[in-house]
Amino acid sequence: MIDIHSHILPGVDDGAHSEQDAINMAKLAVEEGITKIIATPHHQNGKYRNNKQDILKRVDELNHLFQKEKIPLEVLPGQETRIYGELLEDFEKGDILPLNQTNYLFIELPSGHVPRYTEKLLFDIQMKGLTPIIVHPERNAEVMENPDLLLNLVKKGSLTQVTAGSVTGHFGKNIQRFSMKLIEANLTHFISSDAHNISTRSFKMVESISKIEKEFGSQAVYYFQENAELLTQGQVVYRQEPSKIRQKKFLGLF
Ligand code: FE
């Protein structure tokens, strides 16, 4: 299994602090059946800056460490890039790192809202030949209130990634219910851990997969796993026609 979102790179953000933390995370990842993991440190989210060249170097070092420790986990380079006005200028400068150096780029929205320039920037990103993947939309307050915002962005070419812990209820019932709605409405294309540590923000991949299998069948599990694989290879991923989430009924559940 491939996990495309993690904070396993030590000492660069609020994920693993030390090499030992990274080793502990790697061992747990292997136990969950993960063979490849994309390290996606935060970039430009207010607190952390992790430029492309720095990440590439550190991912090499981490792979050497895991080889030395005989941990069968391959780390691939990536970045969790917060949306900001100069993102494309910085891409031109070489600071931005798409996932495994493909054309798929993680985009993180602020947790409370969707900035007004989002649609335009996601369009411009695609004009550069990149495919934006909006990370954990299920945890964005404005998207939860108005899922049509996300439907519009997906219809216009963006992909999305839901966090495994959201599916399992780790972030609460509302986020769990909304995550299931997103899957049902074909509004998400990837499930990944966004693991930060082995305690409070762990992988939950196995648990999320069994939940998805139970609710949506093995086809859905296959779809998400295949997409992670295709992404790391830089190939075109599967998309299914997205549909509208019935907002009234959804809000009634709160
Ligand atoms: Fe993250």
Tab-separated table of N, CA and C in Angstrom, residues 101-230:
chain	number	residue	atom	x	y	z
A	101	GLN	N	7.839	14.273	-7.529
A	101	GLN	CA	8.294	15.017	-8.710
A	101	GLN	C	7.484	14.694	-9.965
A	102	THR	N	6.188	14.393	-9.750
A	102	THR	CA	5.271	14.199	-10.878
A	102	THR	C	4.623	15.560	-11.163
A	103	ASN	N	3.456	15.534	-11.798
A	103	ASN	CA	2.732	16.787	-12.015
A	103	ASN	C	1.607	16.988	-11.003
A	104	TYR	N	1.547	16.131	-9.982
A	104	TYR	CA	0.505	16.259	-8.958
A	104	TYR	C	1.033	17.079	-7.781
A	105	LEU	N	0.290	18.130	-7.455
A	105	LEU	CA	0.753	19.058	-6.421
A	105	LEU	C	-0.277	19.161	-5.292
A	106	PHE	N	0.180	18.906	-4.068
A	106	PHE	CA	-0.704	19.074	-2.910
A	106	PHE	C	-0.964	20.550	-2.657
A	107	ILE	N	-2.226	20.888	-2.422
A	107	ILE	CA	-2.600	22.245	-2.053
A	107	ILE	C	-3.406	22.192	-0.761
A	108	GLU	N	-2.921	22.904	0.233
A	108	GLU	CA	-3.630	22.972	1.512
A	108	GLU	C	-4.352	24.312	1.618
A	109	LEU	N	-5.653	24.239	1.905
A	109	LEU	CA	-6.422	25.463	2.149
A	109	LEU	C	-6.313	25.802	3.633
A	110	PRO	N	-6.524	27.057	4.010
A	110	PRO	CA	-6.601	27.354	5.449
A	110	PRO	C	-7.766	26.547	6.038
A	111	SER	N	-7.720	26.236	7.347
A	111	SER	CA	-8.746	25.331	7.880
A	111	SER	C	-10.124	25.981	7.988
A	112	GLY	N	-10.157	27.326	8.094
A	112	GLY	CA	-11.427	27.979	8.352
A	112	GLY	C	-12.216	28.398	7.125
A	113	HIS	N	-11.516	28.618	6.016
A	113	HIS	CA	-12.241	29.143	4.855
A	113	HIS	C	-11.550	28.775	3.540
A	114	VAL	N	-12.208	29.169	2.455
A	114	VAL	CA	-11.650	28.974	1.122
A	114	VAL	C	-11.365	30.367	0.565
A	115	PRO	N	-10.098	30.750	0.415
A	115	PRO	CA	-9.798	32.104	-0.068
A	115	PRO	C	-10.447	32.370	-1.432
A	116	ARG	N	-10.840	33.629	-1.628
A	116	ARG	CA	-11.580	33.974	-2.853
A	116	ARG	C	-10.766	33.701	-4.120
A	117	TYR	N	-9.441	33.764	-4.023
A	117	TYR	CA	-8.627	33.580	-5.226
A	117	TYR	C	-8.351	32.105	-5.543
A	118	THR	N	-8.926	31.196	-4.732
A	118	THR	CA	-8.616	29.760	-4.881
A	118	THR	C	-8.909	29.244	-6.288
A	119	GLU	N	-10.127	29.521	-6.780
A	119	GLU	CA	-10.516	28.965	-8.074
A	119	GLU	C	-9.560	29.434	-9.176
A	120	LYS	N	-9.228	30.730	-9.147
A	120	LYS	CA	-8.333	31.298	-10.166
A	120	LYS	C	-6.937	30.672	-10.068
A	121	LEU	N	-6.434	30.546	-8.837
A	121	LEU	CA	-5.089	29.989	-8.672
A	121	LEU	C	-5.049	28.514	-9.088
A	122	LEU	N	-6.091	27.745	-8.733
A	122	LEU	CA	-6.120	26.334	-9.122
A	122	LEU	C	-6.190	26.202	-10.647
A	123	PHE	N	-6.856	27.147	-11.289
A	123	PHE	CA	-6.884	27.178	-12.754
A	123	PHE	C	-5.492	27.467	-13.309
A	124	ASP	N	-4.841	28.489	-12.741
A	124	ASP	CA	-3.498	28.859	-13.219
A	124	ASP	C	-2.495	27.725	-13.005
A	125	ILE	N	-2.645	27.020	-11.888
A	125	ILE	CA	-1.769	25.875	-11.605
A	125	ILE	C	-1.914	24.829	-12.714
A	126	GLN	N	-3.170	24.602	-13.127
A	126	GLN	CA	-3.412	23.617	-14.193
A	126	GLN	C	-2.869	24.104	-15.535
A	127	MET	N	-2.879	25.404	-15.719
A	127	MET	CA	-2.321	25.950	-16.952
A	127	MET	C	-0.807	25.722	-17.037
A	128	LYS	N	-0.172	25.516	-15.900
A	128	LYS	CA	1.267	25.191	-15.862
A	128	LYS	C	1.506	23.696	-16.076
A	129	GLY	N	0.426	22.947	-16.287
A	129	GLY	CA	0.571	21.506	-16.507
A	129	GLY	C	0.535	20.689	-15.238
A	130	LEU	N	0.187	21.330	-14.119
A	130	LEU	CA	0.129	20.617	-12.843
A	130	LEU	C	-1.317	20.268	-12.499
A	131	THR	N	-1.515	19.184	-11.760
A	131	THR	CA	-2.846	18.845	-11.261
A	131	THR	C	-2.886	19.072	-9.758
A	132	PRO	N	-3.681	20.042	-9.305
A	132	PRO	CA	-3.756	20.285	-7.860
A	132	PRO	C	-4.582	19.225	-7.141
A	133	ILE	N	-4.090	18.819	-5.968
A	133	ILE	CA	-4.839	17.914	-5.095
A	133	ILE	C	-5.101	18.661	-3.794
A	134	ILE	N	-6.361	18.963	-3.536
A	134	ILE	CA	-6.736	19.682	-2.316
A	134	ILE	C	-6.707	18.693	-1.160
A	135	VAL	N	-5.851	18.969	-0.158
A	135	VAL	CA	-5.731	18.029	0.955
A	135	VAL	C	-6.828	18.268	2.000
A	136	HIS	N	-7.227	17.198	2.607
A	136	HIS	CA	-8.278	17.139	3.635
A	136	HIS	C	-9.355	18.248	3.567
A	137	PRO	N	-10.123	18.284	2.459
A	137	PRO	CA	-11.228	19.259	2.371
A	137	PRO	C	-12.291	19.004	3.435
A	138	GLU	N	-12.332	17.760	3.939
A	138	GLU	CA	-13.357	17.396	4.937
A	138	GLU	C	-13.135	18.097	6.259
A	139	ARG	N	-11.970	18.746	6.406
A	139	ARG	CA	-11.699	19.439	7.660
A	139	ARG	C	-11.715	20.950	7.470
A	140	ASN	N	-12.224	21.403	6.325
A	140	ASN	CA	-12.326	22.845	6.068
A	140	ASN	C	-13.746	23.314	6.392
A	141	ALA	N	-13.848	24.282	7.310
A	141	ALA	CA	-15.154	24.710	7.811
A	141	ALA	C	-16.065	25.220	6.689
A	142	GLU	N	-15.512	25.994	5.755
A	142	GLU	CA	-16.354	26.564	4.700
A	142	GLU	C	-16.822	25.496	3.704
A	143	VAL	N	-15.949	24.530	3.439
A	143	VAL	CA	-16.337	23.427	2.547
A	143	VAL	C	-17.443	22.591	3.204
A	144	MET	N	-17.331	22.388	4.509
A	144	MET	CA	-18.366	21.612	5.216
A	144	MET	C	-19.715	22.311	5.156
A	145	GLU	N	-19.676	23.635	5.258
A	145	GLU	CA	-20.910	24.407	5.202
A	145	GLU	C	-21.475	24.462	3.797
A	146	ASN	N	-20.573	24.534	2.837
A	146	ASN	CA	-20.995	24.701	1.455
A	146	ASN	C	-20.199	23.779	0.537
A	147	PRO	N	-20.575	22.491	0.499
A	147	PRO	CA	-19.812	21.515	-0.292
A	147	PRO	C	-19.798	21.817	-1.790
A	148	ASP	N	-20.747	22.658	-2.258
A	148	ASP	CA	-20.756	23.012	-3.680
A	148	ASP	C	-19.475	23.725	-4.104
A	149	LEU	N	-18.835	24.393	-3.129
A	149	LEU	CA	-17.552	25.041	-3.422
A	149	LEU	C	-16.551	24.000	-3.918
A	150	LEU	N	-16.534	22.860	-3.239
A	150	LEU	CA	-15.605	21.793	-3.600
A	150	LEU	C	-16.024	21.126	-4.907
A	151	LEU	N	-17.336	20.907	-5.049
A	151	LEU	CA	-17.848	20.312	-6.294
A	151	LEU	C	-17.392	21.134	-7.492
A	152	ASN	N	-17.485	22.446	-7.364
A	152	ASN	CA	-17.076	23.333	-8.450
A	152	ASN	C	-15.588	23.165	-8.772
A	153	LEU	N	-14.762	23.096	-7.734
A	153	LEU	CA	-13.314	22.969	-7.952
A	153	LEU	C	-12.963	21.617	-8.571
A	154	VAL	N	-13.668	20.563	-8.139
A	154	VAL	CA	-13.412	19.227	-8.698
A	154	VAL	C	-13.870	19.180	-10.157
A	155	LYS	N	-15.040	19.784	-10.432
A	155	LYS	CA	-15.527	19.829	-11.815
A	155	LYS	C	-14.546	20.555	-12.712
A	156	LYS	N	-13.825	21.516	-12.129
A	156	LYS	CA	-12.868	22.294	-12.915
A	156	LYS	C	-11.464	21.693	-12.884
A	157	GLY	N	-11.365	20.427	-12.464
A	157	GLY	CA	-10.103	19.715	-12.669
A	157	GLY	C	-9.267	19.395	-11.449
A	158	SER	N	-9.630	19.929	-10.278
A	158	SER	CA	-8.838	19.597	-9.098
A	158	SER	C	-9.219	18.221	-8.564
A	159	LEU	N	-8.262	17.596	-7.898
A	159	LEU	CA	-8.505	16.342	-7.193
A	159	LEU	C	-8.531	16.651	-5.704
A	160	THR	N	-8.965	15.680	-4.890
A	160	THR	CA	-8.941	15.902	-3.441
A	160	THR	C	-8.449	14.649	-2.714
A	161	GLN	N	-7.958	14.856	-1.511
A	161	GLN	CA	-7.464	13.763	-0.656
A	161	GLN	C	-8.141	13.838	0.707
A	162	VAL	N	-8.781	12.756	1.097
A	162	VAL	CA	-9.406	12.686	2.420
A	162	VAL	C	-8.469	11.921	3.364
A	163	THR	N	-8.412	12.368	4.596
A	163	THR	CA	-7.515	11.760	5.583
A	163	THR	C	-8.139	10.521	6.221
A	164	ALA	N	-7.318	9.474	6.351
A	164	ALA	CA	-7.805	8.197	6.884
A	164	ALA	C	-8.470	8.381	8.250
A	165	GLY	N	-7.864	9.190	9.103
A	165	GLY	CA	-8.401	9.426	10.442
A	165	GLY	C	-9.761	10.118	10.420
A	166	SER	N	-10.050	10.857	9.360
A	166	SER	CA	-11.378	11.475	9.232
A	166	SER	C	-12.431	10.399	8.996
A	167	VAL	N	-12.063	9.415	8.174
A	167	VAL	CA	-12.973	8.313	7.849
A	167	VAL	C	-13.256	7.456	9.082
A	168	THR	N	-12.249	7.303	9.932
A	168	THR	CA	-12.420	6.425	11.105
A	168	THR	C	-13.078	7.138	12.286
A	169	GLY	N	-13.289	8.443	12.164
A	169	GLY	CA	-13.940	9.174	13.256
A	169	GLY	C	-12.965	9.809	14.245
A	170	HIS	N	-11.683	9.762	13.911
A	170	HIS	CA	-10.670	10.322	14.807
A	170	HIS	C	-10.860	11.835	15.019
A	171	PHE	N	-11.416	12.506	14.017
A	171	PHE	CA	-11.629	13.955	14.122
A	171	PHE	C	-13.079	14.299	14.464
A	172	GLY	N	-13.821	13.306	14.930
A	172	GLY	CA	-15.199	13.554	15.340
A	172	GLY	C	-16.225	13.057	14.335
A	173	LYS	N	-17.469	12.981	14.826
A	173	LYS	CA	-18.557	12.411	14.034
A	173	LYS	C	-18.912	13.250	12.814
A	174	ASN	N	-18.903	14.579	12.970
A	174	ASN	CA	-19.289	15.435	11.842
A	174	ASN	C	-18.328	15.281	10.677
A	175	ILE	N	-17.037	15.289	10.998
A	175	ILE	CA	-16.029	15.148	9.946
A	175	ILE	C	-16.095	13.743	9.346
A	176	GLN	N	-16.377	12.765	10.178
A	176	GLN	CA	-16.514	11.398	9.664
A	176	GLN	C	-17.689	11.299	8.683
A	177	ARG	N	-18.841	11.830	9.106
A	177	ARG	CA	-20.025	11.789	8.227
A	177	ARG	C	-19.771	12.522	6.921
A	178	PHE	N	-19.132	13.680	7.036
A	178	PHE	CA	-18.862	14.473	5.833
A	178	PHE	C	-17.878	13.741	4.916
A	179	SER	N	-16.905	13.068	5.499
A	179	SER	CA	-15.942	12.298	4.695
A	179	SER	C	-16.661	11.216	3.890
A	180	MET	N	-17.606	10.545	4.539
A	180	MET	CA	-18.344	9.493	3.836
A	180	MET	C	-19.190	10.094	2.705
A	181	LYS	N	-19.734	11.281	2.958
A	181	LYS	CA	-20.499	11.973	1.907
A	181	LYS	C	-19.603	12.309	0.710
A	182	LEU	N	-18.381	12.744	1.009
A	182	LEU	CA	-17.451	13.101	-0.066
A	182	LEU	C	-17.112	11.872	-0.910
A	183	ILE	N	-16.907	10.737	-0.227
A	183	ILE	CA	-16.593	9.504	-0.963
A	183	ILE	C	-17.801	9.100	-1.817
A	184	GLU	N	-18.970	9.136	-1.208
A	184	GLU	CA	-20.202	8.747	-1.890
A	184	GLU	C	-20.461	9.609	-3.130
A	185	ALA	N	-20.142	10.895	-3.024
A	185	ALA	CA	-20.417	11.838	-4.120
A	185	ALA	C	-19.265	11.909	-5.127
A	186	ASN	N	-18.316	10.981	-5.041
A	186	ASN	CA	-17.137	10.993	-5.926
A	186	ASN	C	-16.389	12.315	-5.856
A	187	LEU	N	-16.337	12.879	-4.670
A	187	LEU	CA	-15.639	14.153	-4.505
A	187	LEU	C	-14.242	13.976	-3.915
A	188	THR	N	-13.810	12.731	-3.812
A	188	THR	CA	-12.420	12.546	-3.400
A	188	THR	C	-11.774	11.392	-4.166
A	189	HIS	N	-10.471	11.476	-4.299
A	189	HIS	CA	-9.722	10.570	-5.172
A	189	HIS	C	-8.627	9.805	-4.451
A	190	PHE	N	-8.297	10.242	-3.240
A	190	PHE	CA	-7.223	9.604	-2.472
A	190	PHE	C	-7.597	9.551	-0.990
A	191	ILE	N	-7.207	8.439	-0.356
A	191	ILE	CA	-7.265	8.347	1.103
A	191	ILE	C	-5.821	8.175	1.569
A	192	SER	N	-5.384	9.039	2.467
A	192	SER	CA	-4.018	8.883	2.960
A	192	SER	C	-3.947	9.322	4.409
A	193	SER	N	-2.810	9.025	5.052
A	193	SER	CA	-2.801	9.119	6.521
A	193	SER	C	-2.644	10.532	7.076
A	194	ASP	N	-1.817	11.356	6.424
A	194	ASP	CA	-1.426	12.636	7.024
A	194	ASP	C	-0.873	12.395	8.439
A	195	ALA	N	-0.175	11.260	8.604
A	195	ALA	CA	0.349	10.903	9.930
A	195	ALA	C	1.427	11.888	10.366
A	196	HIS	N	1.334	12.285	11.645
A	196	HIS	CA	2.336	13.184	12.227
A	196	HIS	C	3.186	12.478	13.284
A	197	ASN	N	2.640	11.408	13.866
A	197	ASN	CA	3.330	10.692	14.946
A	197	ASN	C	2.663	9.324	15.119
A	198	ILE	N	3.046	8.598	16.160
A	198	ILE	CA	2.439	7.268	16.344
A	198	ILE	C	1.390	7.254	17.465
A	199	SER	N	1.092	8.433	18.019
A	199	SER	CA	0.100	8.457	19.096
A	199	SER	C	-1.165	9.216	18.692
A	200	THR	N	-1.091	10.562	18.731
A	200	THR	CA	-2.300	11.361	18.515
A	200	THR	C	-2.690	11.501	17.042
A	201	ARG	N	-1.705	11.427	16.132
A	201	ARG	CA	-1.988	11.567	14.698
A	201	ARG	C	-1.285	10.452	13.943
A	202	SER	N	-1.834	9.268	14.086
A	202	SER	CA	-1.206	8.079	13.528
A	202	SER	C	-1.735	7.774	12.117
A	203	PHE	N	-1.471	6.566	11.618
A	203	PHE	CA	-1.788	6.256	10.210
A	203	PHE	C	-3.271	5.973	9.957
A	204	LYS	N	-3.830	5.029	10.699
A	204	LYS	CA	-5.247	4.661	10.569
A	204	LYS	C	-5.622	4.180	9.169
A	205	MET	N	-4.635	3.739	8.414
A	205	MET	CA	-4.936	3.333	7.034
A	205	MET	C	-5.749	2.030	7.007
A	206	VAL	N	-5.324	1.052	7.791
A	206	VAL	CA	-6.016	-0.240	7.796
A	206	VAL	C	-7.465	-0.062	8.262
A	207	GLU	N	-7.619	0.707	9.340
A	207	GLU	CA	-8.959	0.937	9.888
A	207	GLU	C	-9.851	1.679	8.883
A	208	SER	N	-9.284	2.666	8.210
A	208	SER	CA	-10.093	3.429	7.244
A	208	SER	C	-10.477	2.553	6.056
A	209	ILE	N	-9.564	1.700	5.648
A	209	ILE	CA	-9.855	0.818	4.512
A	209	ILE	C	-10.993	-0.140	4.842
A	210	SER	N	-10.976	-0.691	6.070
A	210	SER	CA	-12.061	-1.631	6.382
A	210	SER	C	-13.394	-0.895	6.495
A	211	LYS	N	-13.350	0.340	6.979
A	211	LYS	CA	-14.584	1.150	7.035
A	211	LYS	C	-15.108	1.430	5.615
A	212	ILE	N	-14.203	1.796	4.722
A	212	ILE	CA	-14.609	2.100	3.344
A	212	ILE	C	-15.136	0.839	2.655
A	213	GLU	N	-14.463	-0.271	2.916
A	213	GLU	CA	-14.902	-1.533	2.312
A	213	GLU	C	-16.313	-1.901	2.785
A	214	LYS	N	-16.541	-1.705	4.068
A	214	LYS	CA	-17.841	-2.025	4.650
A	214	LYS	C	-18.942	-1.139	4.061
A	215	GLU	N	-18.651	0.150	3.907
A	215	GLU	CA	-19.675	1.104	3.439
A	215	GLU	C	-19.848	1.086	1.920
A	216	PHE	N	-18.727	0.946	1.202
A	216	PHE	CA	-18.785	1.151	-0.252
A	216	PHE	C	-18.314	-0.052	-1.075
A	217	GLY	N	-17.826	-1.095	-0.408
A	217	GLY	CA	-17.379	-2.288	-1.133
A	217	GLY	C	-15.908	-2.243	-1.525
A	218	SER	N	-15.421	-3.397	-1.982
A	218	SER	CA	-13.986	-3.515	-2.272
A	218	SER	C	-13.576	-2.698	-3.492
A	219	GLN	N	-14.540	-2.415	-4.372
A	219	GLN	CA	-14.251	-1.579	-5.549
A	219	GLN	C	-13.707	-0.217	-5.138
A	220	ALA	N	-14.317	0.347	-4.096
A	220	ALA	CA	-13.905	1.675	-3.629
A	220	ALA	C	-12.485	1.623	-3.073
A	221	VAL	N	-12.183	0.561	-2.346
A	221	VAL	CA	-10.839	0.399	-1.788
A	221	VAL	C	-9.824	0.305	-2.930
A	222	TYR	N	-10.175	-0.494	-3.921
A	222	TYR	CA	-9.303	-0.665	-5.084
A	222	TYR	C	-9.058	0.666	-5.776
A	223	TYR	N	-10.109	1.444	-5.939
A	223	TYR	CA	-10.034	2.762	-6.588
A	223	TYR	C	-9.021	3.668	-5.883
A	224	PHE	N	-9.105	3.735	-4.564
A	224	PHE	CA	-8.192	4.616	-3.826
A	224	PHE	C	-6.755	4.091	-3.862
A	225	GLN	N	-6.606	2.779	-3.735
A	225	GLN	CA	-5.248	2.229	-3.720
A	225	GLN	C	-4.591	2.349	-5.091
A	226	GLU	N	-5.375	2.096	-6.104
A	226	GLU	CA	-4.869	2.206	-7.478
A	226	GLU	C	-4.478	3.657	-7.785
A	227	ASN	N	-5.290	4.593	-7.321
A	227	ASN	CA	-4.976	6.005	-7.571
A	227	ASN	C	-3.659	6.422	-6.923
A	228	ALA	N	-3.403	5.929	-5.706
A	228	ALA	CA	-2.139	6.275	-5.040
A	228	ALA	C	-0.964	5.743	-5.856
A	229	GLU	N	-1.131	4.551	-6.363
A	229	GLU	CA	-0.090	3.926	-7.192
A	229	GLU	C	0.136	4.728	-8.488
A	230	LEU	N	-0.968	5.038	-9.168
A	230	LEU	CA	-0.873	5.782	-10.426
A	230	LEU	C	-0.214	7.142	-10.194
